[in-house]
Structure formats: structure tokens, C-alpha cells
Coordinates of C-alpha atoms in Angstrom, one line a residue:
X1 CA -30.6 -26.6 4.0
X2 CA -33.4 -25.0 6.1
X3 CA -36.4 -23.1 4.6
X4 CA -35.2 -20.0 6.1
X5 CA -31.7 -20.4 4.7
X6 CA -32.8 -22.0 1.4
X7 CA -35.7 -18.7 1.2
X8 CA -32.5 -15.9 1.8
X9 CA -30.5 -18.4 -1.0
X10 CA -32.5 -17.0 -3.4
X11 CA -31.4 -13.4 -3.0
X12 CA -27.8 -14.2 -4.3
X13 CA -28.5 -16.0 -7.4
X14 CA -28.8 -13.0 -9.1
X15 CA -25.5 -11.5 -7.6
X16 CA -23.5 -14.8 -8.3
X17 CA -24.2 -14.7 -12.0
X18 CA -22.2 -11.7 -11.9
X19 CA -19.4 -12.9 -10.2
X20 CA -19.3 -16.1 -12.6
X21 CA -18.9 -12.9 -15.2
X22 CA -15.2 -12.5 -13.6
X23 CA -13.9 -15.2 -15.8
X24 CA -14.2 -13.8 -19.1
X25 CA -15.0 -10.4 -18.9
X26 CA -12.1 -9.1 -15.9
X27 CA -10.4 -6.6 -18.2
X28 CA -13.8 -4.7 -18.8
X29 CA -14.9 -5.0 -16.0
X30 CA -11.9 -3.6 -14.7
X31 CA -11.8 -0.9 -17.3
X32 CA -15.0 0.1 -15.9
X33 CA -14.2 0.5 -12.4
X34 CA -11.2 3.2 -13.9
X35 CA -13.5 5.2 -15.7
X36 CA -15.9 5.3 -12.9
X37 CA -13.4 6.1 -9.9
X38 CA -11.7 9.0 -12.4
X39 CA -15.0 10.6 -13.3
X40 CA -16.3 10.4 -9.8
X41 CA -12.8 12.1 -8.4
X42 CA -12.3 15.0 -11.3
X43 CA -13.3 17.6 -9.7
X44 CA -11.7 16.9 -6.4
X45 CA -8.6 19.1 -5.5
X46 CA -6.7 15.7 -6.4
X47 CA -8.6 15.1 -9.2
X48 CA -7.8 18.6 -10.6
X49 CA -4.1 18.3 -9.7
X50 CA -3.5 15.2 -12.0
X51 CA -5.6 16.7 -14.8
X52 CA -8.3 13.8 -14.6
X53 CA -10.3 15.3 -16.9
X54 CA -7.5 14.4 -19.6
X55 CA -7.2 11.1 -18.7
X56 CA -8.6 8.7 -21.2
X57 CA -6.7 5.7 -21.2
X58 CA -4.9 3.2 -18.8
X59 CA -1.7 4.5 -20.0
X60 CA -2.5 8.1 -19.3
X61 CA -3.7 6.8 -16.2
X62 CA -0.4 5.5 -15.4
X63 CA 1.4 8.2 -16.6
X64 CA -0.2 10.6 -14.6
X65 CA -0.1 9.6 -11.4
X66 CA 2.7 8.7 -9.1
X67 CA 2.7 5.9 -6.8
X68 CA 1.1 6.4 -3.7
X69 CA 2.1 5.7 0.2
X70 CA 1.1 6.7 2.8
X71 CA 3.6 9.9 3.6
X72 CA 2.0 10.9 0.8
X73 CA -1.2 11.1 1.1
X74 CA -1.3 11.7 4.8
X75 CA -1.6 15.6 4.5
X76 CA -4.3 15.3 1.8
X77 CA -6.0 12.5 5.1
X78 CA -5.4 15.4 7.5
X79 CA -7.3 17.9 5.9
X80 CA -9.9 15.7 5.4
X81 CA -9.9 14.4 8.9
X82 CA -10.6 18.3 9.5
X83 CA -13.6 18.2 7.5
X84 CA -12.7 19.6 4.2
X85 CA -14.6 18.2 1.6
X86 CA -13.4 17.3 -1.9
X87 CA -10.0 16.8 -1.3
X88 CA -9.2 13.3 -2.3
X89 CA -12.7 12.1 -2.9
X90 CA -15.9 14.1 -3.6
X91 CA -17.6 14.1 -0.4
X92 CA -17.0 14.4 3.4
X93 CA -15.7 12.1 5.3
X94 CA -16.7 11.0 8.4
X95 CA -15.3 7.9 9.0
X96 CA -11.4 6.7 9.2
X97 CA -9.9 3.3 9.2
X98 CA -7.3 3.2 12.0
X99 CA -4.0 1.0 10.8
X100 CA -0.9 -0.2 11.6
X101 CA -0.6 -3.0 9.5
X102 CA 1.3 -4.5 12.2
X103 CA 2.6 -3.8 16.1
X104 CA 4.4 -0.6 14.7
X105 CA 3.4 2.8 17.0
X106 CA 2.4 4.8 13.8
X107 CA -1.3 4.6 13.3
X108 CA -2.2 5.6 9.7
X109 CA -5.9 6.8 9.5
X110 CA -7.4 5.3 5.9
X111 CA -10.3 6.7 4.6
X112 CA -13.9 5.1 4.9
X113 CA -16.4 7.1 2.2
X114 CA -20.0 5.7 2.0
X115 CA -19.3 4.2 -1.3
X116 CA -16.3 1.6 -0.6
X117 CA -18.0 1.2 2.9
X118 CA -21.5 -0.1 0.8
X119 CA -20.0 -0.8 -2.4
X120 CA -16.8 -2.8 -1.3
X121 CA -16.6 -3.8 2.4
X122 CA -20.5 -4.7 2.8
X123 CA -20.5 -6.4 -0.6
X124 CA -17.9 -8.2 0.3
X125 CA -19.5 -10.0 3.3
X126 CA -22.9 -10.3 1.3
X127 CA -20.5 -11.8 -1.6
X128 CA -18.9 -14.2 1.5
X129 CA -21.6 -15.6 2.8
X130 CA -23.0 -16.0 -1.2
X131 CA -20.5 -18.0 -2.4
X132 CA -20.3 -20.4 0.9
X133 CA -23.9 -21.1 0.3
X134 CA -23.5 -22.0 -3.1
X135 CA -20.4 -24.3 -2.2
X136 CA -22.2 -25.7 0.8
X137 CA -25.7 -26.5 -0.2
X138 CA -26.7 -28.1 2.8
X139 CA -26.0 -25.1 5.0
X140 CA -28.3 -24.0 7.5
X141 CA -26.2 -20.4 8.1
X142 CA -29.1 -18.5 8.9
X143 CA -30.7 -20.9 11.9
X144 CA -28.0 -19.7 14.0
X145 CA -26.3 -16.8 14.9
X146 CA -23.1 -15.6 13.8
X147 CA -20.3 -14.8 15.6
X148 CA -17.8 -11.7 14.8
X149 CA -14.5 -11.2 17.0
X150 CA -13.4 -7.7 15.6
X151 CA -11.7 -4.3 16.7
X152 CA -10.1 -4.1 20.1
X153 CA -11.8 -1.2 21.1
X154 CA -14.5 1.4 20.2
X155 CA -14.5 3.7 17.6
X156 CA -13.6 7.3 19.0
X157 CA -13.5 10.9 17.5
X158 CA -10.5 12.7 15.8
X159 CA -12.2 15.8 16.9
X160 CA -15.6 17.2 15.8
X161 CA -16.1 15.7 12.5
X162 CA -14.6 12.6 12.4
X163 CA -14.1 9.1 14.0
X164 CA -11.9 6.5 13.8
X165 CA -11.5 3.1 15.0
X166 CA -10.3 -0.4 13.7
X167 CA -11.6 -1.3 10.2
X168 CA -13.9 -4.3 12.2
X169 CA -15.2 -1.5 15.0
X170 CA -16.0 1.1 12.3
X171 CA -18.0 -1.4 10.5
X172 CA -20.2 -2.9 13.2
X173 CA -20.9 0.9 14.0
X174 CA -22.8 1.4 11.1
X175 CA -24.0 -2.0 10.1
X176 CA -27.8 -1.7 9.1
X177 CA -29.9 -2.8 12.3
X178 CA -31.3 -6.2 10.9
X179 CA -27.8 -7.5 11.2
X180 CA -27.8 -7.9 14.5
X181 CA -30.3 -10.1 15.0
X182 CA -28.3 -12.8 13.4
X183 CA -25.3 -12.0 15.2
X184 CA -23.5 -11.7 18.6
X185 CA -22.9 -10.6 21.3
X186 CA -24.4 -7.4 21.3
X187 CA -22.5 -3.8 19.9
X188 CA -21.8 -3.0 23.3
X189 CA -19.8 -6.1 24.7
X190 CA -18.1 -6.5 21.0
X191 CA -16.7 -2.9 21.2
X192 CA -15.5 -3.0 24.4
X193 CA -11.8 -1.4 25.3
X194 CA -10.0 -3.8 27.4
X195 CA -9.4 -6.9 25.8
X196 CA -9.1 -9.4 28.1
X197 CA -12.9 -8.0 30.3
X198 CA -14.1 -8.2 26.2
X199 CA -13.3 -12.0 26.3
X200 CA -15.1 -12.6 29.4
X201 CA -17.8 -10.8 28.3
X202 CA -18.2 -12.6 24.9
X203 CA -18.0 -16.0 26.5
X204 CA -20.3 -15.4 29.0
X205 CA -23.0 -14.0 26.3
X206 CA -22.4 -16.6 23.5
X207 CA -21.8 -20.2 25.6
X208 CA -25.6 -21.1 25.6
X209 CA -26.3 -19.5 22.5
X210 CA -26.7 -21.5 18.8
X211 CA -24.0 -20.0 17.2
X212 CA -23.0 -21.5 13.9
X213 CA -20.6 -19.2 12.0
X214 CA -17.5 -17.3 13.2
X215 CA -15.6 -14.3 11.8
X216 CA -11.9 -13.0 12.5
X217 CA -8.3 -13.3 12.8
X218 CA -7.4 -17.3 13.9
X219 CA -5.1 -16.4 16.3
X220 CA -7.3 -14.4 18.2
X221 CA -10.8 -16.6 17.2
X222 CA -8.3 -19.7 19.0
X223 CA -7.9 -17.3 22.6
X224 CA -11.9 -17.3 22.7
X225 CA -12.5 -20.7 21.7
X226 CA -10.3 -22.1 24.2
X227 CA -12.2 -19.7 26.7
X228 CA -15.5 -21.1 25.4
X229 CA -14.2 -24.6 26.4
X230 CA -12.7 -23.5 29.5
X231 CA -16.0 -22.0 30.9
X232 CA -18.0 -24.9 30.1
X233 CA -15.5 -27.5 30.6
X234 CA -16.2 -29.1 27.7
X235 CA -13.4 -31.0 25.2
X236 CA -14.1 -29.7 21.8
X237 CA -16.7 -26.4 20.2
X238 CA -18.7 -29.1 18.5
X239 CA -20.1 -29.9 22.2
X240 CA -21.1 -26.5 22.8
X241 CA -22.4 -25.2 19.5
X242 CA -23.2 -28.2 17.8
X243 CA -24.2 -26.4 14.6
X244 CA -21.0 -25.2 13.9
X245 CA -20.2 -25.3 10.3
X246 CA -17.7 -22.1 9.2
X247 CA -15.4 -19.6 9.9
X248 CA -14.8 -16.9 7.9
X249 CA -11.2 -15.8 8.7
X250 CA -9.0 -13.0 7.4
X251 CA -5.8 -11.2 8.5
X252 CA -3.3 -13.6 8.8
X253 CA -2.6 -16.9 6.9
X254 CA -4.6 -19.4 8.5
X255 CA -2.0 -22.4 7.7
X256 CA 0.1 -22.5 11.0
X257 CA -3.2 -22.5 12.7
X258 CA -5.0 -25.3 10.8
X259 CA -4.2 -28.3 12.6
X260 CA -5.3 -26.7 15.8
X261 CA -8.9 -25.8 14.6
X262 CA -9.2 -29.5 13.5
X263 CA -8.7 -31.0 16.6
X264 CA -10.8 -28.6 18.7
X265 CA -13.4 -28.4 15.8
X266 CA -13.4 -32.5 15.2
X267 CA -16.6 -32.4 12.6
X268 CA -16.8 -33.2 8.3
X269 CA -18.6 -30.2 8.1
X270 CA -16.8 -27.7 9.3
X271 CA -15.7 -25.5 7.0
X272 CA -12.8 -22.6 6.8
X273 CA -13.3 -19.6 4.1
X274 CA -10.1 -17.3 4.0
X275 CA -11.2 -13.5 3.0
X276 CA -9.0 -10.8 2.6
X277 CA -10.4 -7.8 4.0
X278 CA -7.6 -4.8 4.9
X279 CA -8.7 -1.4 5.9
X280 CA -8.3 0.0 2.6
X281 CA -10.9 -2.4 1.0
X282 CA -12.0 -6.1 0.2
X283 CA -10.3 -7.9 -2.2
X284 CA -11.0 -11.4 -2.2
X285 CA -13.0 -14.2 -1.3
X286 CA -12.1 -17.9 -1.3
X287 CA -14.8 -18.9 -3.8
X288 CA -14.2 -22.7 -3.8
X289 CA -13.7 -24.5 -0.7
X290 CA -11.2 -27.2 -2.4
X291 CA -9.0 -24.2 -3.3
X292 CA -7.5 -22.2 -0.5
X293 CA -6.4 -19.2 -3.1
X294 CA -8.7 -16.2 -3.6
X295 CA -11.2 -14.9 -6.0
X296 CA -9.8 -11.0 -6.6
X297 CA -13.1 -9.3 -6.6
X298 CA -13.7 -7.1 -9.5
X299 CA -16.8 -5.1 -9.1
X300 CA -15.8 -3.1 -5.9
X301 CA -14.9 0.0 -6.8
X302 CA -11.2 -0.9 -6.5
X303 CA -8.7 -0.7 -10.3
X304 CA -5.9 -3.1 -9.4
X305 CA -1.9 -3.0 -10.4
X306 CA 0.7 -5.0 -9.4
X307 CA 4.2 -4.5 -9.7
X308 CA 7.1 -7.6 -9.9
X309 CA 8.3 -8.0 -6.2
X310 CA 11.6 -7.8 -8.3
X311 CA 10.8 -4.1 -9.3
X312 CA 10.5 -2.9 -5.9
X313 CA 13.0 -1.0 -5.4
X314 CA 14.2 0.2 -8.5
X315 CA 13.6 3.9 -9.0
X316 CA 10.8 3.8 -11.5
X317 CA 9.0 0.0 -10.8
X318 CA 7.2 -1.0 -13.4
X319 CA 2.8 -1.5 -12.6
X320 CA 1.2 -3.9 -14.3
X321 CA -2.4 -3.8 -15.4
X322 CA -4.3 -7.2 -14.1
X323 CA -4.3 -8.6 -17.6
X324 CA -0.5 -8.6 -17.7
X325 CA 0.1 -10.8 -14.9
X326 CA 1.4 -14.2 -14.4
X327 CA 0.5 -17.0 -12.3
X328 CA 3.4 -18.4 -10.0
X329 CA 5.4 -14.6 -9.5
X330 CA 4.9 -12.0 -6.6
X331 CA 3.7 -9.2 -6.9
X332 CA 3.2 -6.0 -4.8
X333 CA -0.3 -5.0 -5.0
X334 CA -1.1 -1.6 -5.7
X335 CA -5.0 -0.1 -5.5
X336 CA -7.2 2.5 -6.3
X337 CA -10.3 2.9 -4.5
X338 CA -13.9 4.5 -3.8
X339 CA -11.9 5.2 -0.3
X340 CA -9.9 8.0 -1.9
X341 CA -6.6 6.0 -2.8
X342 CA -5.1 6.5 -6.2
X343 CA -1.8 4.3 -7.2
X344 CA -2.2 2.9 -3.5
X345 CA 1.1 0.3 -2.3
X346 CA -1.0 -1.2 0.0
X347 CA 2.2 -2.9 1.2
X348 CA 0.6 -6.7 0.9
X349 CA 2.2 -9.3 -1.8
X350 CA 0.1 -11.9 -3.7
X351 CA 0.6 -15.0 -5.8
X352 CA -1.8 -15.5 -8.4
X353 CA -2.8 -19.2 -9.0
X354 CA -4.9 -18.6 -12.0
X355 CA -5.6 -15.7 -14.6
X356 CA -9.2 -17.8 -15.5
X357 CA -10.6 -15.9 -13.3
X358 CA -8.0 -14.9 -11.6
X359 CA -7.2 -16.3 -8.4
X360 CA -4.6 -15.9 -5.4
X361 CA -2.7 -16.6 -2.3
X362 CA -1.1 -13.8 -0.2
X363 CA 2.4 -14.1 -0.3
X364 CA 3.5 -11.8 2.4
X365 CA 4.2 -8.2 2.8
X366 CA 6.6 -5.5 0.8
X367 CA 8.6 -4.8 4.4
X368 CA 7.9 -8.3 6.5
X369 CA 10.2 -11.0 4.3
X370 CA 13.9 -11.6 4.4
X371 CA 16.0 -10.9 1.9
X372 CA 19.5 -10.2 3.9
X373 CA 21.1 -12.9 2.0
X374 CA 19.6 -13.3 -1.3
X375 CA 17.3 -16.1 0.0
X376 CA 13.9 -13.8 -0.7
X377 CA 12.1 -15.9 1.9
X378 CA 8.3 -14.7 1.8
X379 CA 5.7 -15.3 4.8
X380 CA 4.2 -17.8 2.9
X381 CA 7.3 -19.8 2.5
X382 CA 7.6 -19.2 6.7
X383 CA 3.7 -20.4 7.3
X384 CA 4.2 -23.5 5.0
X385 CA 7.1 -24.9 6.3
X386 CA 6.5 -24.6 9.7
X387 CA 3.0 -25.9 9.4
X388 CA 4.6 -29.0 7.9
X389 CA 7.0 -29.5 10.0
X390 CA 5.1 -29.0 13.7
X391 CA 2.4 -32.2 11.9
X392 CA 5.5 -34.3 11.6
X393 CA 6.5 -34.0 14.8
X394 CA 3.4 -33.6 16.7
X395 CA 3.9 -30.2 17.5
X396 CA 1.0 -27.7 18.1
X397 CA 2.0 -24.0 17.2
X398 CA 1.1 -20.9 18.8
X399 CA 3.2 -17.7 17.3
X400 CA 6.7 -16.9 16.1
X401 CA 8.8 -14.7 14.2
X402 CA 11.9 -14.5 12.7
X403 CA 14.9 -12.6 11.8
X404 CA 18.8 -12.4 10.5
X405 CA 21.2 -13.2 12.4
X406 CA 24.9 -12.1 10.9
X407 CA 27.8 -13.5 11.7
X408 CA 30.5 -11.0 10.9
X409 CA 32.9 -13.1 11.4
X410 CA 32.2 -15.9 8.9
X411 CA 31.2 -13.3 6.2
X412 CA 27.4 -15.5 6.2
X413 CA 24.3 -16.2 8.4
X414 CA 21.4 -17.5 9.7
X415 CA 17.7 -17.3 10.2
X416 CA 16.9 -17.2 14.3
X417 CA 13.5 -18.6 14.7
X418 CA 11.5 -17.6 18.3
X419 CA 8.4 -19.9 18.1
X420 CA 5.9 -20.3 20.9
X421 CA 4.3 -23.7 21.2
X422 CA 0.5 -25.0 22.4
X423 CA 2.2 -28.5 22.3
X424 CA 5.8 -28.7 22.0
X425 CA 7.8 -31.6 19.4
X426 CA 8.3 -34.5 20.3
X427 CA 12.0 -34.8 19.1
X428 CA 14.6 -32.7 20.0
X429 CA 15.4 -28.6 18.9
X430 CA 17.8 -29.9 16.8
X431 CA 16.0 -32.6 14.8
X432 CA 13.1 -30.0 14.2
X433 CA 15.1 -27.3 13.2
X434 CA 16.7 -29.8 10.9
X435 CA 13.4 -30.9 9.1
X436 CA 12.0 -27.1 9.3
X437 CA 15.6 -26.2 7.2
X438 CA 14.5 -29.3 4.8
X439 CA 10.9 -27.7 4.1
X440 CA 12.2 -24.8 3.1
X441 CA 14.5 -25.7 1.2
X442 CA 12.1 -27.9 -0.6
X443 CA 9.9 -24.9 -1.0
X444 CA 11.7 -22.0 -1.9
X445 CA 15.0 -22.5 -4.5
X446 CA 16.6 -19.1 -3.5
X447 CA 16.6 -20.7 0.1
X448 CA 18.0 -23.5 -1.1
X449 CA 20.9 -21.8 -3.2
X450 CA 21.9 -20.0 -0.7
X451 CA 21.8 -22.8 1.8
X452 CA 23.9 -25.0 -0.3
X453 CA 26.9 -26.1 1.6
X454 CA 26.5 -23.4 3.7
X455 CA 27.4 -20.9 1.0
X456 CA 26.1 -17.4 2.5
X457 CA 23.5 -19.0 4.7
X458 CA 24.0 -21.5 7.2
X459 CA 21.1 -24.0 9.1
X460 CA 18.8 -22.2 11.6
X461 CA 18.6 -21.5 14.9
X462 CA 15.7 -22.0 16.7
X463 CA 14.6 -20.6 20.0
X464 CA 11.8 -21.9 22.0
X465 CA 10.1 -19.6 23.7
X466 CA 8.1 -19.2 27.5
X467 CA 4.5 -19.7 27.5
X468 CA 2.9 -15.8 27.3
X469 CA 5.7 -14.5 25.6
X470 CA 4.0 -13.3 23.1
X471 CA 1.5 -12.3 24.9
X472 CA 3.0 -10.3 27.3
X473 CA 5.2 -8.0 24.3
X474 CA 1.6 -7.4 22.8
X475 CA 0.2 -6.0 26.4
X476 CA 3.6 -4.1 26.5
X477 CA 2.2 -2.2 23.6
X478 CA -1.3 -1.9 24.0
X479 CA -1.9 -4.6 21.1
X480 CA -3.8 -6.9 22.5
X481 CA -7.1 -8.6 20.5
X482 CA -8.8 -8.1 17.4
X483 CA -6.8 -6.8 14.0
X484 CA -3.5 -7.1 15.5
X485 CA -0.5 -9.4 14.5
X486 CA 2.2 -11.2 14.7
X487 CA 5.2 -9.7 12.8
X488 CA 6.3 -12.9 11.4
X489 CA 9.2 -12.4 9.1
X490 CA 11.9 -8.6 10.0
X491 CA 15.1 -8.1 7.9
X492 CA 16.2 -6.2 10.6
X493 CA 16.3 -7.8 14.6
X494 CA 14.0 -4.7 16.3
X495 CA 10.9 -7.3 17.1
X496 CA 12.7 -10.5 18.1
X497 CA 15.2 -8.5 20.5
X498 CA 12.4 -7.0 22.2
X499 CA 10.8 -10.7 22.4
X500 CA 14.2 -12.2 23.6
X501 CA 14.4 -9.9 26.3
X502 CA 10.9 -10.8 27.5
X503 CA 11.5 -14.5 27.6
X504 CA 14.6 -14.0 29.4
X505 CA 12.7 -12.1 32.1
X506 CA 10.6 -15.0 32.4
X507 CA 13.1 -17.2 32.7
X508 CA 14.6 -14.8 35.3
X509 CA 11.7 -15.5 37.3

């Protein structure tokens, strides 16, 4: 470790020794963050509505207050938006989160008050970069310069009092001043519009700098890295920026993408440190670089619930304080925030791993799994199998997605799998969709029941697609770069249709 990382070390000891707290004192410090969040908010218009004043208790909590989406709260947003102070939170709000969550149309416009934007999103990265250090002890992080491939374009105003932009653009915007001299490229290139001039622009202003640290989504990190090597010709990052030593990555699961970064990162010390920072907050950091799950951060001004995938749907599901949960079961996590959001469905799914402290792995999303058959298969299921699969047959991902497929006339189905290849396998479609179906079977038992001899779910079909595919449907809809993804799992056909017709276009040609 370098003096001048070792010297800035010091600064988190004090800020880990509350984190190690998590272990055996979650439930009050949870508690806490309830009582704090309703006595902050009970005098808002919202506040006043649910009688927050009343509320003394988890239960009452509960009781009180519906779950929230965002239909719901979107008029309350608007106002606000408009400049109307103490509506959902106490003061104005000047700043707005723009989300799809996906490649949908609808943008949904989250709120971004001073205190989750300090207290949660900020923290978060100082909490990041803490733990690392402590896991990596012979980091020199600060000798280089970090590296941060964020929003696809700059933040722009609503109207007169507000501005919005991806969570990553509104960020940077007010980052304190210091920051950027350990970071690059500068404001201006990073918030550039156009995504493709943006890449350009990076590579050409971070080649022949030290950069030793990266931040973002991997799909995207991958298009500039491969960029990077393309404009200096070189076979691997380590021969540009030999200092490389982590990336800090968020967004998507980084499993389908891992063999990749190993071959053009070839180096012991590189490390990968998954964090899982949406635009309604920052809820966890992987604190323990042998452990891919998550830390759930406590302190951040966030009261957590989670309600059994199961219980979805029924009419009244059932939330579950943090201390109720189980390890091994998904859960849909619901979130209450500095940000303005009370009884949140934030629309993610996790796993816990462990409940001392508690610790896990995103499972998917509440509308991106497929269920058309009973099989409940979750993107994590997706990531894991396919990851295995392209290693045992030499095969070098890019992107994919999948969807039903019914067969009306056999009463059953399939899965239809598009994937997009760097590399593709070196056996046939057949043999690899053959050894894909055996992975999941082998990690999901619903799959597996429903899969057995064919009963209402028969092998999968899978479709490789044209180089750019992918690509080009993102273009299409003005998706390209930073926070944007992949939907990977539908249980309906809208997204692979679209992406069928594009390869067949290129095939055309």
C-alpha cells in the first residue's frame, strides 16, 4: 500500500467499526432508521395523510401504510417536480432520478433529496471503496485515477425548478470538487449525449493516463475496454494501465460477463466488487471479496421489507420486517427512504445468503422471470447456467434474452433463447442447448419438475443471433450506454419479437 493510500486508510477505520456493528445490532439499527424517516416526514402532506404522528410501532407502521408503486406515487412526484415543497418529504426537491428499470418508453422520475443523495448514495461509494481497502491491504487505489462510465447523457431540466437525468449523471453533477481530481475524464466528456462520440472521447482522454479503478455496468465497461485496446493496439488492459486492480460494478449480474474480464484483465490482482446501487438508493456492498453476495447496508436512511416472491400476487402480500427473513427464499424487496418513498416495490428480488449479518445475491426482478409454466425460472438461475455452460464449451457471451414459447397444440412449451456471442461454441446448437437445459435443471427443481419427461415444458430452443443485434434494437430506442439493460428474462414475447425481426433484417442483407 502507498503512503498516500495507507494516509486516506485511516479515515475509514472509524466508519468500518460501524459497519462491523451490522452483525449483531441490524434490528436496532433498523428500528432507528423507522423512527427517524417517520419523524423527519410527519408533517409532510403524506406524512399527515397516514397519521405519522400515531405511529409508534413497526406494526402500526405496517398497518398504516399501503404498498407503494410507482402509479402511485407519481402525482405526489409531479407536484413536487413543480416545486411544491413538503409533499412527500420535508423539503424541495431539486433533483430527479430518471428510470426505466429497463428499455421500457416510460421514464419514472425518482426523487433525489440532499439527505439520501449524502446519507445513502455518497456513503455508499465512501463505504465501497472502505471495505475494498480493508479486504485488499496492499492497494494502492489512490495513486491512480479512477475511472466512472455512468449516465448516457446530461442531466436536463423538467422546467424551472427541477432537473433530471440518470441516477450516474445526477450524481457526478453535484459530486464535491476534490473528486475529480482522482477521477476521469473530465464532467464534460463523461456527460456527453451521444454515446458512441462519448466513447471516443473517453478513450482518447484516459489511454495514457494511470488509471487503476473502474466503475459501471460490465456490459457497457466491456464496449470501452475493447475500444481502449483497439486504439492502442494492445492485447490485454493490464498493457495499458498496468495498475489496474478493481472494478466496482453494479446493474446487472456480472456472472455471464466474468470469463470475459479474465481474459482481457489476465492479472492475480485484479479484483471485481459487485454494488447495488438503483436510483432509489444504495443497498449493498460486496464486503468480502471471496463472497460474491452483498452486505445490505443498514445505516442509510433506507427501513427495509421484503415480501415472499410467493405472496406477490395475492391481494394482501404479506411484508416482512428484516429480522423475519430466511436465507435460501426470494423475496421482493420493498423500501422506505430519505428519497421520499414509503412501502416502496422497488421491483428488484433478492436471496439472502446469511442473516449474520445479513448478506445477499440479487435474484432477479418482480416482472423479468418466467413463470408461464410453473418453472419460476429467476435471472439468476438464467445468468448461472449460461455462464456455465458457454466455459464448457469455450464460448464467449455477449447478451441474450429469453421468452415462452407455447405450443398450443401440444398443450406445453418451451423457453426460446436469442443469445449473442463474442466467441461462438465450439459444438453444435444442439449439443449446447442440451447442456444449457442440464444446468438448469441442476439449478432450479421447479425447472426440473416441469421438464421431466417433457411434462408441460419441453427442451429449449436456442437462436443464435447476428453480430450488432443487440446493439442495433438499443439504437432503435435511443438506449444506448450507461444504466441501460438487457431485458433478460419476458413472460410475454414483446422484446425477443422485436429482436427476431432485427436479426432477420440482417440476415436479409
Amino acid at each position: 500500500m502507498d503512503i498516500l493510500t495507507k494516509t486516506i486508510s485511516l479515515f475509514f477505520r472509524h466508519r468500518l467499526n460501524d459497519i462491523d456493528l451490522f452483525a449483531s445490532h441490524a434490528d436496532q439499527i433498523q428500528n432507528r432508521q423507522l423512527k427517524s424517516l417517520l419523524s423527519t416526514a410527519r408533517n409532510t402532506e403524506w406524512g399527515k395523510k397516514y397519521d405519522y404522528k400515531s405511529i409508534s410501532s413497526y406494526q402500526a407502521f405496517k398497518e398504516h401504510i399501503p404498498l407503494q408503486t410507482y402509479e402511485e406515487i407519481k402525482p405526489f412526484v409531479n407536484r413536487m417536480i413543480n416545486g411544491e415543497k413538503n409533499i412527500l418529504w420535508p423539503s424541495t426537491v431539486r433533483w430527479y432520478a430518471k428510470s426505466s428499470g429497463t428499455t421500457n418508453d416510460r421514464s419514472k422520475f425518482l426523487p433525489v433529496t440532499k439527505e439520501i443523495l449524502k446519507g445513502c448514495h455518497y456513503k455508499g461509494g465512501f463505504d465501497s471503496v472502505a471495505l475494498y481497502l480493508r479486504n485488499n491491504p496492499q492497494s494502492r487505489f489512490f495513486a491512480g485515477k479512477g475511472l466512472i462510465l455512468g449516465g448516457s447523457h446530461s442531466p436536463s431540466p423538467l422546467n424551472k425548478e427541477s432537473h433530471c437525468g440518470d441516477l450516474s449523471a445526477v450524481l457526478l453533477q453535484n459530486l464535491n470538487p476534490l473528486i475529480n481530481y482522482i477521477r476521469v475524464p473530465s464532467k464534460k466528456i463523461i456527460l456527453m449525449d451521444e454515446w458512441e462520440s462519448k466513447i471516443k472521447a473517453i478513450v482518447e482522454n484516459t489511454y495514457n493516463k494511470n488509471v487503476n479503478n473502474l466503475s459501471g455496468v460490465p456490459s457497457w465497461m466491456l464496449v470501452l475496454i475493447k475500444a481502449i485496446l483497439q486504439k492502442t493496439g494492445k492485447q490485454d488492459l493490464t498493457e495499458v494501465w498496468p495498475d489496474i486492480e478493481v472494478f466496482f460494478h453494479g446493474g446487472i449480474s456480472f456472472e455471464p460477463y466474468r470469463e470475459q474480464y479474465k481474459s482481457l484483465i489476465p492479472t492475480e490482482k485484479m479484483h471485481y466488487v459487485e454494488t447495488y446501487n438503483a436510483s432509489e438508493g444504495f443497498f449493498g456492498i460486496q464486503s468480502d471479496l471471496t463472497d460474491q453476495s452483498m452486505l445490505l447496508m443498514l445505516d442509510y436512511g433506507i427501513f427495509y421489507e421484503f415480501i415472499p416472491v410467493n405472496d406477490l400476487e395475492s391481494a394482501n402480500p404479506t411484508a416482512l420486517p428484516l429480522e423475519a427473513v430466511e436465507t435460501g427464499k426470494n423475496y421482493a424487496m420493498v423500501i422506505t427512504t430519505s428519497g421520499g418513498l414509503w412501502r416502496y416495490l422497488i421491483g428488484d428480488t433478492v436471496r439472502f445468503t446469511s442473516v449474520h449479518p445479513y448478506k445477499f445475491v440479487i435474484s432477479g426482478r418482480t416482472k423479468h422471470y418466467i413463470n408461464a409454466f410453473g418453472e419460476e425460472l429467476m435471472i439468476d438461475n438464467a445468468d448461472k447456467a449460461l455462464s456455465l455452460t458457454c466455459k464448457e464449451t469455450n464460448a464467449v457471451l455477449k447478451e441474450y434474452t429469453v421468452a415462452p414459447l407455447f405450443l398450443l397444440d401440444k398443450a406445453k412449451g418451451r423457453h426460446q433463447w436469442f443469445i449473442e456471442f463474442e466467441q461462438e461454441p465450439s459444438i453444435s446448437i444442439a449439443e449446447f442447448t442440451s447442456v444449457l437445459d442440464n444446468h438448469l435443471k441442476e439449478l432450479n427443481s421447479d425447472y426440473d419438475a416441469k421438464r421431466y419427461k417433457d411434462i408441460s415444458l419441453t427442451i429449449p430452443e436456442v437462436i443464435f443471433a447476428k453480430p450488432g443485434v443487440f446493439y442495433h434494437w438499443l439504437k432503435e430506442k435511443g438506449k444506448l450506454g450507461g444504466q441501460h439493460k438487457i431485458p433478460r428474462l419476458n413472460n410475454d414475447r414483446t422484446h425477443i419479437e422485436e429482436l427476431l425481426a432485427i436479426n432477420q433484417n440482417l440476415n436479409d442483407k
